XYZ file of C-alpha atoms in Angstrom:
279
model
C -21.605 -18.005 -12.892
C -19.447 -15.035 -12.328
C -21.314 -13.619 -9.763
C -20.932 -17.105 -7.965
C -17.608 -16.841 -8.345
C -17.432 -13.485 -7.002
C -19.056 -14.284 -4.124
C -17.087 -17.530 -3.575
C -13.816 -15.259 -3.136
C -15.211 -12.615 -1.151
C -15.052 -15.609 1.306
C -11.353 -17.270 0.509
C -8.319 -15.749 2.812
C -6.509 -12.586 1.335
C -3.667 -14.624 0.401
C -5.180 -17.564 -1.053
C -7.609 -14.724 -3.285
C -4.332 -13.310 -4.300
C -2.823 -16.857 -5.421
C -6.441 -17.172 -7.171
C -6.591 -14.124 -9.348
C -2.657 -14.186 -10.222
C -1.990 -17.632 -10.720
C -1.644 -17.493 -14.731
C 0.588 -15.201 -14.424
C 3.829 -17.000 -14.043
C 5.496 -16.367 -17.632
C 6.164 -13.085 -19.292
C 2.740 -11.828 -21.133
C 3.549 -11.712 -25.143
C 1.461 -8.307 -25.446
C 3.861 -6.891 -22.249
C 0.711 -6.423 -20.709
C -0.603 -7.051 -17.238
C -4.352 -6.259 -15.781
C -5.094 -6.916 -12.627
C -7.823 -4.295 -12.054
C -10.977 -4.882 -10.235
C -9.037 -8.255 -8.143
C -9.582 -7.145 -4.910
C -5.824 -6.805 -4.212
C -4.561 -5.626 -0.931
C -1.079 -6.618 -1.951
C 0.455 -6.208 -5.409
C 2.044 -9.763 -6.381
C 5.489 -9.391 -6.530
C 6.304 -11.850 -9.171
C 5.390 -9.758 -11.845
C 7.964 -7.437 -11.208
C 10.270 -10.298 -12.855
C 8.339 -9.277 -16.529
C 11.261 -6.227 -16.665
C 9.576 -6.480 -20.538
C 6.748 -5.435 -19.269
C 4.723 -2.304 -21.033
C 1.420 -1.511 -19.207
C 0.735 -2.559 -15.933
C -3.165 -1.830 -15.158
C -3.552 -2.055 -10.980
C -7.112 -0.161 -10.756
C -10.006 -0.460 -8.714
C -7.841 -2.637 -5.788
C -7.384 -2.053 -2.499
C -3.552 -1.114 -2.233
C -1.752 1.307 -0.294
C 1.629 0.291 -1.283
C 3.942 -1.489 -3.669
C 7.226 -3.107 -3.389
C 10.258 -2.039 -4.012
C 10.973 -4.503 -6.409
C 8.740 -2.742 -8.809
C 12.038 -0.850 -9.816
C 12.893 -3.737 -12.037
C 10.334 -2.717 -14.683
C 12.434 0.054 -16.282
C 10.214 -0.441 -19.663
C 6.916 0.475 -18.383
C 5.083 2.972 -19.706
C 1.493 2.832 -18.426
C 0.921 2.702 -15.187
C -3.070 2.856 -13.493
C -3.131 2.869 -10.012
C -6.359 5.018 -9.897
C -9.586 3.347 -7.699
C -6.993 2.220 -4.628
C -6.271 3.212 -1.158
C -2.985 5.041 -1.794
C -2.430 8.248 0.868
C 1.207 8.923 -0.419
C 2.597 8.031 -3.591
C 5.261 5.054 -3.058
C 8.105 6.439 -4.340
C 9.155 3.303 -6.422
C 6.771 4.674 -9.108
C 9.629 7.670 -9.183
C 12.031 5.395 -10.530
C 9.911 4.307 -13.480
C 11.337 6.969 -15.753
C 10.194 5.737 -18.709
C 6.317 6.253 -18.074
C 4.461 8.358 -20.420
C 1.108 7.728 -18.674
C 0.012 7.537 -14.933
C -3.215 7.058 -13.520
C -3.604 8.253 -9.707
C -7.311 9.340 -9.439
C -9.310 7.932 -7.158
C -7.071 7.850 -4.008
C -6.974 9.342 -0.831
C -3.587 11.861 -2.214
C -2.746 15.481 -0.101
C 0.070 15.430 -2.102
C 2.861 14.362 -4.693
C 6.702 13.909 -4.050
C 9.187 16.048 -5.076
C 10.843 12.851 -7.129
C 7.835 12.597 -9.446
C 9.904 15.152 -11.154
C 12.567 12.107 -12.450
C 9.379 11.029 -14.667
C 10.246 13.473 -17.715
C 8.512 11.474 -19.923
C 5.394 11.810 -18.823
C 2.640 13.050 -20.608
C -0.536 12.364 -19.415
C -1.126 12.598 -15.117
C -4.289 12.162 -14.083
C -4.874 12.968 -10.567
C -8.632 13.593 -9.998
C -10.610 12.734 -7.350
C -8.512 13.221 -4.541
C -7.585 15.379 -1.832
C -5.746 17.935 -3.368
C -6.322 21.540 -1.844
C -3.469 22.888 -4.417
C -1.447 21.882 -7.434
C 1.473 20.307 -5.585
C 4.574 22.441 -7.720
C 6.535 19.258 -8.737
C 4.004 18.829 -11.761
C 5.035 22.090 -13.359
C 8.521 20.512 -13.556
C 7.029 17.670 -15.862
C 8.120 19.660 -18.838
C 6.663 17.172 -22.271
C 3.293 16.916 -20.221
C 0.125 17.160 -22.551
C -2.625 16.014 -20.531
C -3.611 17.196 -16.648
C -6.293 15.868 -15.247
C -7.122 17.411 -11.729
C -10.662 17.670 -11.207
C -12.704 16.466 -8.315
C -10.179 17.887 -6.186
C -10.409 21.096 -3.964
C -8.013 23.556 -5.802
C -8.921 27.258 -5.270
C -5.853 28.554 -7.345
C -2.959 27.285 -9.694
C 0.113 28.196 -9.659
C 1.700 30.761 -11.856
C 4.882 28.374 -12.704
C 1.910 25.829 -14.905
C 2.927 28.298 -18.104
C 6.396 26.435 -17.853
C 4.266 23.487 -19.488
C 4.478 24.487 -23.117
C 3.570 20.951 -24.409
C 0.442 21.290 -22.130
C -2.759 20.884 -24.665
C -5.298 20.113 -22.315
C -6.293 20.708 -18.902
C -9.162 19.406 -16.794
C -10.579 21.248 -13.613
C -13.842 20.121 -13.026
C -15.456 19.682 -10.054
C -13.254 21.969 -8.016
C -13.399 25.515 -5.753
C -11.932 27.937 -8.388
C -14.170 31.087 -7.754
C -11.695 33.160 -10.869
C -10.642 32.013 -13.827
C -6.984 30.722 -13.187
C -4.899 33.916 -14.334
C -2.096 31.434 -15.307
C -4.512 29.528 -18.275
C -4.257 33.286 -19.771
C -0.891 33.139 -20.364
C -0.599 29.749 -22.312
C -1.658 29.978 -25.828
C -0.741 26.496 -27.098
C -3.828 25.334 -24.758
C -6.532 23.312 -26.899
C -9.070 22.037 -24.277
C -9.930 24.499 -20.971
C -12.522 22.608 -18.682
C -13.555 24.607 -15.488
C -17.413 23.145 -15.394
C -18.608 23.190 -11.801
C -16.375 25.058 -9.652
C -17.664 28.827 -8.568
C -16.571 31.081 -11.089
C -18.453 34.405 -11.398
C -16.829 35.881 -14.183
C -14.463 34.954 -17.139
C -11.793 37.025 -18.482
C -11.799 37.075 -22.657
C -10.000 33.940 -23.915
C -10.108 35.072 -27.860
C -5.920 35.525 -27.175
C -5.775 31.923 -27.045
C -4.920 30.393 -30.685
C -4.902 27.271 -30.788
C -7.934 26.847 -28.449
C -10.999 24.524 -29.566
C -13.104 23.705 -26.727
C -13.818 25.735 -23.275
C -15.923 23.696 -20.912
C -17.464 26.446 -18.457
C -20.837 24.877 -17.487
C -21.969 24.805 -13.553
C -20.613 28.067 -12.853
C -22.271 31.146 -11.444
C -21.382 33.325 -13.710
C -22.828 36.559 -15.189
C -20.767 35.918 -18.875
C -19.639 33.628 -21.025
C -16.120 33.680 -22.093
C -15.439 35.286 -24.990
C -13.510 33.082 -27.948
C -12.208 33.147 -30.956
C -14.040 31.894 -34.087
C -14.300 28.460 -34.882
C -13.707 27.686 -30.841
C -16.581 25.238 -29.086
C -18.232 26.542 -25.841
C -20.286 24.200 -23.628
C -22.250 26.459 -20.851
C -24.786 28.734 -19.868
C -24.945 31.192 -23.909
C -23.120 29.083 -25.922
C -23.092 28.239 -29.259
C -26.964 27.121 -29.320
C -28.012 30.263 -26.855
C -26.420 33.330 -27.685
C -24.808 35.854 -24.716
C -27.309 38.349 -23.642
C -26.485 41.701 -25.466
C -25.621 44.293 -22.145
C -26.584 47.081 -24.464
C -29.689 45.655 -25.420
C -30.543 45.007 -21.458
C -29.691 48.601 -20.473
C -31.943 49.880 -22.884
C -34.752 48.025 -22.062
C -34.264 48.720 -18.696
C -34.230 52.796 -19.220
C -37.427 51.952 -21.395
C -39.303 50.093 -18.170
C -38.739 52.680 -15.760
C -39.510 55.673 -17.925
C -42.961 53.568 -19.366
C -46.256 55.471 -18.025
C -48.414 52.849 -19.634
C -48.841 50.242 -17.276
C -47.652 47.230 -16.829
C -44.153 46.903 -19.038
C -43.718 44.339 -21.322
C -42.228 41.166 -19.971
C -38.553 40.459 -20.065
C -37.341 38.143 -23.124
C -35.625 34.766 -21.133
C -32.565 35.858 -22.948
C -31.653 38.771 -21.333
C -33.007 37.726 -17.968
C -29.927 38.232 -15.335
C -28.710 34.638 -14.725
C -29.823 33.998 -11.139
C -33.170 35.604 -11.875
């Protein structure tokens, strides 16, 4: 039956789907709550920016590029998902919402992120992955109680040095992206908890052991030649973690002075753990 249904609006007019998906929506939600993701929205309905009660406001997996104006009027929100639309800018209207902790952008089609986002300083978790990103736009190192970045799937190559400013900052996801070093900056900010850099091009990590009140490092679907060194008690997930030791570089040179000075054959073969990784 829902599949019928489905299909049954795929055909209807834009406007009347809209009408459709929104019509129980004409009184104020007692959980100040509104989800409309997954309605096939082109247009967000205005109406609901008359709930100014209103708490979370879930708009993903739609087909918008904009939002009204109007949208102003909800000065209580505090979630806001926009992630799985069409947006190339971010309407600036979602810069006047300053009393959003959470904001969900991934998904879009965004080169970049307005200087005004920095009126949101009570935000603390931006997600922002899966876009078009070729570098951390500055204005998010201005969002000073932020605890959660999410930026992977992007195509960062660097981050800038001003991220340390972010001393509420606890965990920071950059999967999926070009990094080829480890991001100096993430040296230089202890009170990190949760370092993911799995799948960008990284061929060697720097000792994170300095970092106290680290717990995981996600480092898998890099090409690199080490693991990063932690302190104790701290979770690795890649290539000679936890479950597969680092190869020993003394124990490697040695056996490699031992092979070339052998006169007995054919030397002994190589133990898989200190094979060099791309071997």
């Amino acid at each position: 039956m829902g599949n019928a249904i489905r299909a049954l609006v795929a055909f209807v007019p834009t406007d009347c789907c809209q009408s459709y998906v929104v019509r129980d929506l004409r009184e104020m939600p007692t959980d100040k709550m509104v989800d409309l993701s997954g309605k096939r929205l082109h247009r967000f309905p205005a109406h609901v920016c008359s709930f100014q009660e209103l708490v979370k406001l879930y708009l993903s997996d739609n087909r918008l590029n904009s939002l009204p104006p109007e949208l102003e009027q909800l000065q209580n929100l505090q979630i806001l998902a926009l992630d799985f639309n069409n947006f190339k800018a971010l309407p600036q209207v979602v810069c006047t919402l300053k009393q959003l902790c959470i904001l969900y952008l991934g998904n879009n089609k965004l080169c970049d992120l307005p200087s005004e986002l920095s009126l949101l300083q009570n935000l603390r978790t931006l997600w922002v992955e899966a876009n078009c990103l070729t570098q951390l736009p500055d204005v998010v190192c201005e969002l000073r109680l932020l605890k959660t970045l999410h930026a992977g799937s992007n195509a960062l190559r660097l981050l800038p040095g001003q991220l340390q400013r972010l001393q509420e900052l606890r965990t920071i996801w950059l999967s999926g992206n070009l990094l080829t070093d480890f991001p100096a900056v993430l040296l230089h900010m202890p009170f990190l908890e949760v370092i993911d850099v799995d799948r960008n091009s990284i061929r060697y990590f720097p000792s994170l052991a300095h970092l106290s009140s680290l717990k995981l490092v996600i480092y898998d679907h890099n090409p690199c030649r080490n693991a990063p060194k932690v302190a104790k008690g701290v979770r690795r997930v890649g290539r000679w973690a936890e479950e597969t030791p680092e190869p020993d570089p003394r124990k490697a040179r040695r056996y490699a002075l031992t092979q070339e000075e052998s006169q007995d054959g054919e030397a002994p073969a190589l133990p898989s753990l200190l094979l060099p990784p791309n071997s």
